[in-house]
Coordinates of C-alpha atoms in Angstrom, one line a residue:
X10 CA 0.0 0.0 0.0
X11 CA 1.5 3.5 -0.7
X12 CA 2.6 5.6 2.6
X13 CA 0.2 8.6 1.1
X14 CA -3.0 6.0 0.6
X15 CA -1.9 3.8 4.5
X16 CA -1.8 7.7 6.0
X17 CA -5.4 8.8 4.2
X18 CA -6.6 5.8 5.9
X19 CA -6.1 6.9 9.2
X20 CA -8.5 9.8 9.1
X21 CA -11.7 7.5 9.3
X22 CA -9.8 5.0 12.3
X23 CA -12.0 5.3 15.4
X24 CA -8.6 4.1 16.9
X25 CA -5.5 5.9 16.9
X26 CA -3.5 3.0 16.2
X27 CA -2.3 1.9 13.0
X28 CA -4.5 -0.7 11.4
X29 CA -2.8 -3.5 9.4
X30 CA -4.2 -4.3 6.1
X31 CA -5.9 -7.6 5.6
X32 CA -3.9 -10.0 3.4
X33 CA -5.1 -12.7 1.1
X34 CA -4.5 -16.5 2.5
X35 CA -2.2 -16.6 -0.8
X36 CA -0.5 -13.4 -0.1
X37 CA -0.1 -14.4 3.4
X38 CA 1.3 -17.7 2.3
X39 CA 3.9 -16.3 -0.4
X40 CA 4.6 -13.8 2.2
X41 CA 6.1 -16.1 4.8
X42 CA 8.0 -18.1 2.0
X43 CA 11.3 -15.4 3.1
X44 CA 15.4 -15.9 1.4
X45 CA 18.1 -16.8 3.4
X46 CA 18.8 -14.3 6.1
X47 CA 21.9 -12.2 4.7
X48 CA 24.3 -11.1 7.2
X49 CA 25.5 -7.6 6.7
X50 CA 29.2 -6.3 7.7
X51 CA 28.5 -3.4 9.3
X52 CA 32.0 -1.7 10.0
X53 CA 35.1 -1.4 7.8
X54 CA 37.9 -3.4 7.7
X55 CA 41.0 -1.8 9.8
X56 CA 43.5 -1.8 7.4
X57 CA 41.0 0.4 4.9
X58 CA 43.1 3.1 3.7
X59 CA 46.1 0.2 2.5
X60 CA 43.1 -1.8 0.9
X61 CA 41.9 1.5 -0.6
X62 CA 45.3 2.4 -1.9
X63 CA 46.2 -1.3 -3.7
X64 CA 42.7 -0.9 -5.1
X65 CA 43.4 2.8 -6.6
X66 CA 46.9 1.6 -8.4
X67 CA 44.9 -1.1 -9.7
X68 CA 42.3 0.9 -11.1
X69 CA 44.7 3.1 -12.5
X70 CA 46.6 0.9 -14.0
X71 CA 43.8 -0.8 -15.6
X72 CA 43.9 -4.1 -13.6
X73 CA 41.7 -5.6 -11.6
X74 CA 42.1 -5.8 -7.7
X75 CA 42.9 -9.1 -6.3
X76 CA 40.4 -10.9 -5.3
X77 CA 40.2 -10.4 -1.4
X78 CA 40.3 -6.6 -2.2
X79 CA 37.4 -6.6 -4.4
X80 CA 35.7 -8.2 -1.1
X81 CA 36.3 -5.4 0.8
X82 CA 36.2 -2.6 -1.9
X83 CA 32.2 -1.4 -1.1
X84 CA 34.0 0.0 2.1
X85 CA 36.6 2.1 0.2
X86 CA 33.7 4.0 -2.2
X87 CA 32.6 6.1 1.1
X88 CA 34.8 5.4 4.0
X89 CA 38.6 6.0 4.4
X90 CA 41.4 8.6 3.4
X91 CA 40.2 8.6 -0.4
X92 CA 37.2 6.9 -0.6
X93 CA 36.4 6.3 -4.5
X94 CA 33.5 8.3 -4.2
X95 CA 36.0 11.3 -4.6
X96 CA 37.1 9.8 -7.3
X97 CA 34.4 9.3 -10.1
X98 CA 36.3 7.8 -12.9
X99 CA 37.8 5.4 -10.6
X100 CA 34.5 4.5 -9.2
X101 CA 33.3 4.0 -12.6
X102 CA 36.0 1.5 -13.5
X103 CA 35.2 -0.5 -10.0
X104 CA 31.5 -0.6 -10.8
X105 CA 32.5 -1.8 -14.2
X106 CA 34.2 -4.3 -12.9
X107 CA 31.6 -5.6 -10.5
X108 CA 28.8 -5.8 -13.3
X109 CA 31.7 -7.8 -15.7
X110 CA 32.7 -10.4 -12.7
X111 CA 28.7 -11.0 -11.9
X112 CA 29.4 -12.6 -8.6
X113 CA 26.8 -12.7 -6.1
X114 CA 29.9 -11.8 -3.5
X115 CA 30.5 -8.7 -4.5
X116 CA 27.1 -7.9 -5.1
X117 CA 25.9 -8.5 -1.4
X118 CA 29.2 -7.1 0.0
X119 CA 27.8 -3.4 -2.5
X120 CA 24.9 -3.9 -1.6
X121 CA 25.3 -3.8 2.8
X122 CA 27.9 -0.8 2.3
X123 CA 25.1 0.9 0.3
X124 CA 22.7 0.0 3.1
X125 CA 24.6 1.2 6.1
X126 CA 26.2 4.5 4.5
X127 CA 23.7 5.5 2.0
X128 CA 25.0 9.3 2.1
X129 CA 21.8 11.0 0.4
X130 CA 24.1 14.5 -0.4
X131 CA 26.9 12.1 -2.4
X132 CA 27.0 11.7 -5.6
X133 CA 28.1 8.2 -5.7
X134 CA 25.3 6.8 -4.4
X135 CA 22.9 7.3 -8.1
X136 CA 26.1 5.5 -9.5
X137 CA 26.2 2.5 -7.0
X138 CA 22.3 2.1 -7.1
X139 CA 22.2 1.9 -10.7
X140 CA 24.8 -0.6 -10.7
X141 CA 23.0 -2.9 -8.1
X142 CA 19.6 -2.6 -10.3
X143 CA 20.9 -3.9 -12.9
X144 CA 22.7 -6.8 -10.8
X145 CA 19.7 -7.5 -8.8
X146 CA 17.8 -9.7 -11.1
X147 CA 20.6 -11.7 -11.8
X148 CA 20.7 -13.3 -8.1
X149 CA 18.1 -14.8 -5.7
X150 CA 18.2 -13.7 -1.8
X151 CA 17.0 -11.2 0.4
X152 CA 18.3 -8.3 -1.4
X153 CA 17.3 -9.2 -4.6
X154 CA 13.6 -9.9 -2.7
X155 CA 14.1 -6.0 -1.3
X156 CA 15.0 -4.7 -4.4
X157 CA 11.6 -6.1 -5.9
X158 CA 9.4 -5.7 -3.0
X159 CA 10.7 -1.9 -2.2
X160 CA 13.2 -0.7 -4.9
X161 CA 15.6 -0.8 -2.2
X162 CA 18.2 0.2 -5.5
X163 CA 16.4 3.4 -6.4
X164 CA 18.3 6.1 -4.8
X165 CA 15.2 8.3 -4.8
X166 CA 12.3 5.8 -3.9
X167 CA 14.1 3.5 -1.6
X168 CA 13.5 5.6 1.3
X169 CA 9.9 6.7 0.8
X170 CA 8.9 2.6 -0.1
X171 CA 10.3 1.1 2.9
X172 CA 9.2 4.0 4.8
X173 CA 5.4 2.8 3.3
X174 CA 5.7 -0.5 4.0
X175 CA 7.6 0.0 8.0
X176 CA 4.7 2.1 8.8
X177 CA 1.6 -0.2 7.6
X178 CA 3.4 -3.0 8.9
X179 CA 3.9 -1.1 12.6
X180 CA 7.8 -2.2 12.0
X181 CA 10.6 0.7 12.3
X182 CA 12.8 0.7 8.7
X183 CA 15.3 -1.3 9.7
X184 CA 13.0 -4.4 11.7
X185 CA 11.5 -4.4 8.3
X186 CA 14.3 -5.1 6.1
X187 CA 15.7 -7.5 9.1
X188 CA 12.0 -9.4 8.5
X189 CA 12.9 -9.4 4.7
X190 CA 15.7 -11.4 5.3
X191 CA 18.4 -8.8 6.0
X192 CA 19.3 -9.4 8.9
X193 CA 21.7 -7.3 11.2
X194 CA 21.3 -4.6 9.3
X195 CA 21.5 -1.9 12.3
X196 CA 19.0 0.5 13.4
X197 CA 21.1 4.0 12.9
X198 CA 22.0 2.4 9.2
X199 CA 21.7 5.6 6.5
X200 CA 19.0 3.8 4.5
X201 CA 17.3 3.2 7.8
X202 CA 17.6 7.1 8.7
X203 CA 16.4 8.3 5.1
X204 CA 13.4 5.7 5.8
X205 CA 12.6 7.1 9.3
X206 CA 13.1 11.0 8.0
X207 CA 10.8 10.3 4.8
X208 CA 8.1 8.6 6.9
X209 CA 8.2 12.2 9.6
X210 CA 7.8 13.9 6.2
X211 CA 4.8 12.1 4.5
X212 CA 2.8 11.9 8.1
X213 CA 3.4 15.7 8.1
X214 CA 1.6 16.1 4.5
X215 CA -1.2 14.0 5.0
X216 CA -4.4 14.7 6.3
X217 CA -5.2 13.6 9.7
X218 CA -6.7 14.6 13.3
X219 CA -4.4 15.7 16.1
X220 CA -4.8 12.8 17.5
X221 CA -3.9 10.4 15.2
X222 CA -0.5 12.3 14.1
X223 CA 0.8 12.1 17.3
X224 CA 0.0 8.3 17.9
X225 CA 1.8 8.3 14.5
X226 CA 4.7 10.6 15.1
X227 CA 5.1 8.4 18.5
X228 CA 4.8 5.1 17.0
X229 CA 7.3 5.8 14.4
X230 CA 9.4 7.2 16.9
X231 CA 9.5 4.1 18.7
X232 CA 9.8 3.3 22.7
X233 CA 12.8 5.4 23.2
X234 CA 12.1 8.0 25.9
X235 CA 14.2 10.8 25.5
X236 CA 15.4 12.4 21.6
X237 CA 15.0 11.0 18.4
X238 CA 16.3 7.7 17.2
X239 CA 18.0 10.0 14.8
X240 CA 19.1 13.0 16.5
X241 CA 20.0 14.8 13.0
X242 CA 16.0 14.4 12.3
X243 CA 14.4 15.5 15.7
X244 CA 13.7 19.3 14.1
X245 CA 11.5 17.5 11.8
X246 CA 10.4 14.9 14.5
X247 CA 8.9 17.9 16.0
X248 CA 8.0 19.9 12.8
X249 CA 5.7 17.3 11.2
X250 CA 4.0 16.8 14.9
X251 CA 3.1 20.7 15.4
X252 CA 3.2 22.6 12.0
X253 CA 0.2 21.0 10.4
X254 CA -1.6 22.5 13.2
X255 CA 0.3 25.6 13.8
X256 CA -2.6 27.4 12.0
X257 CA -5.6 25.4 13.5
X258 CA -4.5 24.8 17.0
X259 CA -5.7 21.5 18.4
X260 CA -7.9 21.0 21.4
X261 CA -6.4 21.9 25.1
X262 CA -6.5 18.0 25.9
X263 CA -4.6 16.9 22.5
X264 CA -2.4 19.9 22.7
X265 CA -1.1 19.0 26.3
X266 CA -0.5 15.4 24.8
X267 CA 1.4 16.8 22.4
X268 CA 3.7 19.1 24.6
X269 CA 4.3 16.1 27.2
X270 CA 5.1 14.1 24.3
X271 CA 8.1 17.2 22.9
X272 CA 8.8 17.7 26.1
X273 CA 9.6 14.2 26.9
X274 CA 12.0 13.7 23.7
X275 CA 13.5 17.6 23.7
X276 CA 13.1 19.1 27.3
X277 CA 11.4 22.8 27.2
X278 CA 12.5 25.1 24.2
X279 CA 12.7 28.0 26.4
X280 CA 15.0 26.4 28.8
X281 CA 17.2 24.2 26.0
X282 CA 17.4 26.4 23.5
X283 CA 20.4 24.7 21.9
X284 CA 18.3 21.4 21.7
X285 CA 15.1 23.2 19.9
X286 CA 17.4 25.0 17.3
X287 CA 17.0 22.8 14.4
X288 CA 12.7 23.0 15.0
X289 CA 10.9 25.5 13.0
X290 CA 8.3 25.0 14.9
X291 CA 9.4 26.4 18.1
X292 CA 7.5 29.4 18.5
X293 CA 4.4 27.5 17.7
X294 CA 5.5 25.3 20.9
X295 CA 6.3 28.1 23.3
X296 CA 3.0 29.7 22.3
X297 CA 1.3 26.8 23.6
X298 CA 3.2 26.2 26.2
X299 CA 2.4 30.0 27.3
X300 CA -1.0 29.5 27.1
X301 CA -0.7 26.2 29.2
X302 CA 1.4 27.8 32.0
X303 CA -1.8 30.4 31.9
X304 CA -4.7 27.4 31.8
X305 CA -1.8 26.4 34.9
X306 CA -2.8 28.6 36.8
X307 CA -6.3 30.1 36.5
X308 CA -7.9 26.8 36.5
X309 CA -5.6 25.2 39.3
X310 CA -6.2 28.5 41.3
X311 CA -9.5 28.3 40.6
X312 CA -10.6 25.0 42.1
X313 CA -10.1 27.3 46.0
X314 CA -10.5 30.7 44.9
X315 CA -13.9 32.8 45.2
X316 CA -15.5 33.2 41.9
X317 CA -16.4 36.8 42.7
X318 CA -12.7 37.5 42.7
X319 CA -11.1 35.0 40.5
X320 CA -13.4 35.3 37.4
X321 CA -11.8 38.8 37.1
X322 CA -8.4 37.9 37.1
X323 CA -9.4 35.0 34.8
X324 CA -10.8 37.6 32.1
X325 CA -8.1 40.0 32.4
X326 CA -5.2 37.8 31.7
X327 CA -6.7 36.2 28.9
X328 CA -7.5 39.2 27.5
X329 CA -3.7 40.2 27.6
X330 CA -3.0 36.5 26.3
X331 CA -5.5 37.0 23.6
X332 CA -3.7 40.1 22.3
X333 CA 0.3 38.4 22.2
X334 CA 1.7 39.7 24.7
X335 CA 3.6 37.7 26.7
X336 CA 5.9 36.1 25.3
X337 CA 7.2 34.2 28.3
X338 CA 5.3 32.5 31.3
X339 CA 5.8 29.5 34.0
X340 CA 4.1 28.9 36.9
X341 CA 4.8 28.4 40.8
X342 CA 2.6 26.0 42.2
X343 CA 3.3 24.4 46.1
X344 CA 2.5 21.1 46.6
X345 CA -1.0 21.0 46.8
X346 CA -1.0 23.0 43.5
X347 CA 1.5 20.5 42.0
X348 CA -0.7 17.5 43.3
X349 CA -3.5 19.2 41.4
X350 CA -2.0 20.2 38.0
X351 CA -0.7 16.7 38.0
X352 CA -4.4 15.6 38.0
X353 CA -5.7 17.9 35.7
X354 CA -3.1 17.8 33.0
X355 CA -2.3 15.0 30.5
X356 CA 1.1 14.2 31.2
X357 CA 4.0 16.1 32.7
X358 CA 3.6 19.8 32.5
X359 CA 6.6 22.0 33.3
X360 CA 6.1 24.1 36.8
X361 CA 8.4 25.8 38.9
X362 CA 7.8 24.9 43.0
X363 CA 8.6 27.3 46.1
X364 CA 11.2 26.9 48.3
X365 CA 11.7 27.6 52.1
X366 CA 12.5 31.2 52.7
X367 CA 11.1 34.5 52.2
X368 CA 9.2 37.5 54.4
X369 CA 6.1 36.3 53.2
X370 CA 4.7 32.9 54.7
X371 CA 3.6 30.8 51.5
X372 CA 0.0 29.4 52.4
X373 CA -1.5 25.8 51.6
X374 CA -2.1 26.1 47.7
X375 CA -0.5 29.5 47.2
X376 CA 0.7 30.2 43.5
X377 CA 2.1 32.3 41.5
X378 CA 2.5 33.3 37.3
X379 CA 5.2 34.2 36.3
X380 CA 4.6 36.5 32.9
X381 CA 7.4 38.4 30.7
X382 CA 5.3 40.9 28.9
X383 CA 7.7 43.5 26.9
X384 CA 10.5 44.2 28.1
X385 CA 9.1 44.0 31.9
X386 CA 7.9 41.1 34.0
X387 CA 4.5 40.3 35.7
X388 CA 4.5 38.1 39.1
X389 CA 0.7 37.9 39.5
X390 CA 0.1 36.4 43.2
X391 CA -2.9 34.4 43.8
X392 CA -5.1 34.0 46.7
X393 CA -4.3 37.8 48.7
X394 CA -1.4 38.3 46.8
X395 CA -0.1 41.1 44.7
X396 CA 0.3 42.1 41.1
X397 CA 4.1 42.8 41.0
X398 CA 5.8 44.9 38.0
X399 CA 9.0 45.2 37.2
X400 CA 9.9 47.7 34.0
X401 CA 12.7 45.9 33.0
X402 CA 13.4 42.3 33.2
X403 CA 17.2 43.3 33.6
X404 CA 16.5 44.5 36.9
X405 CA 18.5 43.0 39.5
X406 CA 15.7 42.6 41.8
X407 CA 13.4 40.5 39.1
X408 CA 13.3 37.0 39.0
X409 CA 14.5 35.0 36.4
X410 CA 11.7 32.9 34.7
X411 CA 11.7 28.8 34.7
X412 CA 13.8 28.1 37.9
X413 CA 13.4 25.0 39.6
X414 CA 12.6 26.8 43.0
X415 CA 11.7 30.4 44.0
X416 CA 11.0 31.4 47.3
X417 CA 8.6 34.5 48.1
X418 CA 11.0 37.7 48.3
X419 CA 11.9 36.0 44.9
X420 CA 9.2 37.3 43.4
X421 CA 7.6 40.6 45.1
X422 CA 9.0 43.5 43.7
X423 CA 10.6 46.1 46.0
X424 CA 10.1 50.0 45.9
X425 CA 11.3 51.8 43.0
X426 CA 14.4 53.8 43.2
X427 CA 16.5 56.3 40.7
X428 CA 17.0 53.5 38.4
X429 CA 14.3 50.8 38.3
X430 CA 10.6 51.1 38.1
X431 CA 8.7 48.7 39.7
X432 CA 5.1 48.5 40.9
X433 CA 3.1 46.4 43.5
X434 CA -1.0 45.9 43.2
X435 CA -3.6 44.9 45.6
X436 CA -6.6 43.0 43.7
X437 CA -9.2 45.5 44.9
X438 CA -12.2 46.5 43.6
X439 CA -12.7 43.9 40.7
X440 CA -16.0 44.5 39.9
X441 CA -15.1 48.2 39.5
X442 CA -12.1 47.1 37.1
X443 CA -10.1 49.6 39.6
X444 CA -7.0 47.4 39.5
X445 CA -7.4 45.8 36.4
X446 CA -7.1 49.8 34.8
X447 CA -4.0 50.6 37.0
X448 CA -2.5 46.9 35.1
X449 CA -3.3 47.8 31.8
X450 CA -1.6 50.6 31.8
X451 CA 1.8 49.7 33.1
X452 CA 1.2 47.3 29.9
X453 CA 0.6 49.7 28.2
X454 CA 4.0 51.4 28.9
X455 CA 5.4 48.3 28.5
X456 CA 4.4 47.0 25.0
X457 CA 2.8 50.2 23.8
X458 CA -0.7 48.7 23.2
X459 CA -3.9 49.5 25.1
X460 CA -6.0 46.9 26.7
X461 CA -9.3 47.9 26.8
X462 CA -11.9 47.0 29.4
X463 CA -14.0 46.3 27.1
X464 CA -11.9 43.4 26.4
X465 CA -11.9 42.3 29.9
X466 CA -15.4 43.0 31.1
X467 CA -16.6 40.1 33.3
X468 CA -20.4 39.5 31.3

């Protein structure tokens, strides 16, 4: 089944899982009919770069290697000193001579250094493909069986096809071709990676729910907890999880699934930057997980908070997420806050927690969100807390967003003096919008737009 017709199909699955194609008795029955396993060597010789150099005076004399070199030659067209590959009319002449001997040696021997090192950006590798088409038919095994089942021997298809069949068959690239009958053919090989990164690619074009691209995006990215099983790929692990969505955002449930799911494999972008730089969809991420630290804590706070008071807050801050303008935010919850985002939140959702110390006694379920909004920062206080402002995030006194631990001086903001502007507000008066007015417009000299009330009338 093409990848593009087995991904459509997942759109109309009540389950998230993949769903295996039914298969004739005949089909089923040629099918386990499999060639002789076909052991692959897997690292290069260690005297390469003399075996390399015996086969170039050869070559360029015009003779032909002896015949353990020619064993051991697939190693020398991409590994070594001066692998061949460097050399095209010397690769040419080697191919040549591997199409004239016909021997089914040298043919598996190509064939597993094409398997393992498959370098996608080398020329060579059209050359060596077209070479092990055209020997392919001539011999029976399992890579003759690949080549025919998957054009394993097409530069260009080879990845997409195996990628088709890895994914319907709920195998990763290289337990497929192990199944065909090649069989230590190991996991980080290159045709394994260009199999893995062309199945990310195709599950990011086709059309499917949230839902069911991240059971895909996590079943092709296999049980490992932590990164990708090709580190080189983990931008567009992430990129074909998030940007088909990045312009219809995906259900607060389903998005939470999602970010515990990045998390998990990449740790927080805003915290490991370095790890998120190959993702371009990073700001997409960090949106969300703005808007998560938010949901945090309004609807943690809001389990024990009075409505009368807490509705307020709840409209005014959404109002200020509504317009993009924080672009920063975490949240610090104690334990009974942590208990209950752990309960209401799909997974593991990044929090901060408070630490002994601090003028001001931190009471049972006593939180705090953390906001950078311009060039300031916000520390909005629940319960009787206070709105805290600082007017420059470089202030000494300001904390530093996403710490493990804060305790409660950490994150009141002091008087003002000759250099730094800061600001402290009691929640008073909701229903008159009296401190709601007073925020706005220290946001307003922060980020030089106007909230309106209008925008965060309680109705």
């Amino acid at each position: 089944m093409p990848l593009k017709a087995a991904l459509e199909d997942l759109r109309t699955f009540r389950s998230v899982r993949f769903d295996v194609p039914r298969q004739l008795a005949t089909e089923a029955a040629a099918s386990a009919i499999r060639p002789p396993t076909e052991s692959v060597e897997v690292r290069a010789p260690p005297d390469l770069d003399e075996i390399a150099e015996r086969i170039r005076r050869a070559l360029i004399a015009g003779l032909s290697p002896n015949s353990s070199d020619m064993l051991r030659a697939p190693w020398c067209v991409w590994d070594g000193v001066s692998p061949l590959a460097d050399e095209p009319e010397l690769l040419d002449r080697y191919l040549r001579l591997v199409e004239s001997f016909s021997r089914k040696s040298h043919f598996r021997r190509l064939a597993g250094a094409y398997a393992v090192r498959f370098p996608e950006d080398s020329k060579a590798l059209q050359a060596v493909a077209e070479c092990l088409a055209r020997l392919a038919p001539k011999f029976t095994g399992a890579w003759s069986a690949a080549h025919q089942s998957f054009r394993i021997f097409d530069a260009a298809e080879a990845p997409a096809r195996v990628a088709s069949a890895a994914i319907v068959r709920h195998l990763s690239p290289s337990e497929l071709l192990s199944i065909e009958g090649i069989g230590n053919l190991a996991a980080e090989a290159g045709l394994a990676e260009a199999a893995f990164a062309a199945g990310l690619r195709h599950i990011a074009a086709a059309e499917m729910q949230p839902a069911h691209r991240l059971e895909a995006v996590s079943s092709w990215c296999g049980k490992r907890k932590a990164g990708a099983p090709f580190e080189r790929h983990r931008g567009l692990v992430a990129d074909s999880l998030v940007l088909p969505h990045a312009g219809n955002i995906p259900e607060k449930p389903i998005r939470d699934r999602m970010l515990a799911f990045l998390l998990g494999k990449f740790g927080d972008p805003r915290t490991r930057q370095a790890k998120w730089s190959p993702m371009n969809c990073t700001n997409v991420v960090k949106r969300w997980l703005i808007e998560q630290s938010l949901r945090q804590f309004l609807d943690v706070v809001d389990e024990i908070a009075l409505e009368r008071h807490w509705k307020y807050r709840r409209a005014f801050w959404t109002s200020v997420y509504d317009r993009n303008l924080i672009s920063d935010a975490c949240v610090i919850f104690d334990k009974t806050g942590a208990a209950r985002a752990r309960r209401m939140f799909d997974g593991e959702t990044p929090y901060s927690i408070w630490s002994k110390g601090g003028s001001k006694p931190i009471e049972r379920g006593h939180s705090c969100l953390l906001l950078r909004i311009g060039n300031g920062l916000v520390a909005e206080w629940s319960h009787n807390g206070r709105c805290n402002i600082w007017h420059d995030a470089q202030d000494p006194s300001a904390p530093e967003l996403h710490s493990e631990s804060y305790m409660s001086n950490d994150v009141m903001a002091p008087a003002s003096d000759r250099r730094w502007t800061r600001r402290a507000y009691n929640h008073v008066a909701p229903d008159g919008y009296s401190w709601q007015s007073k925020v706005a417009d220290e946001i307003f000299a922060l980020t030089n737009t106007r909230i309106m009330q209008s925008e965060y009338t309680v109705r």
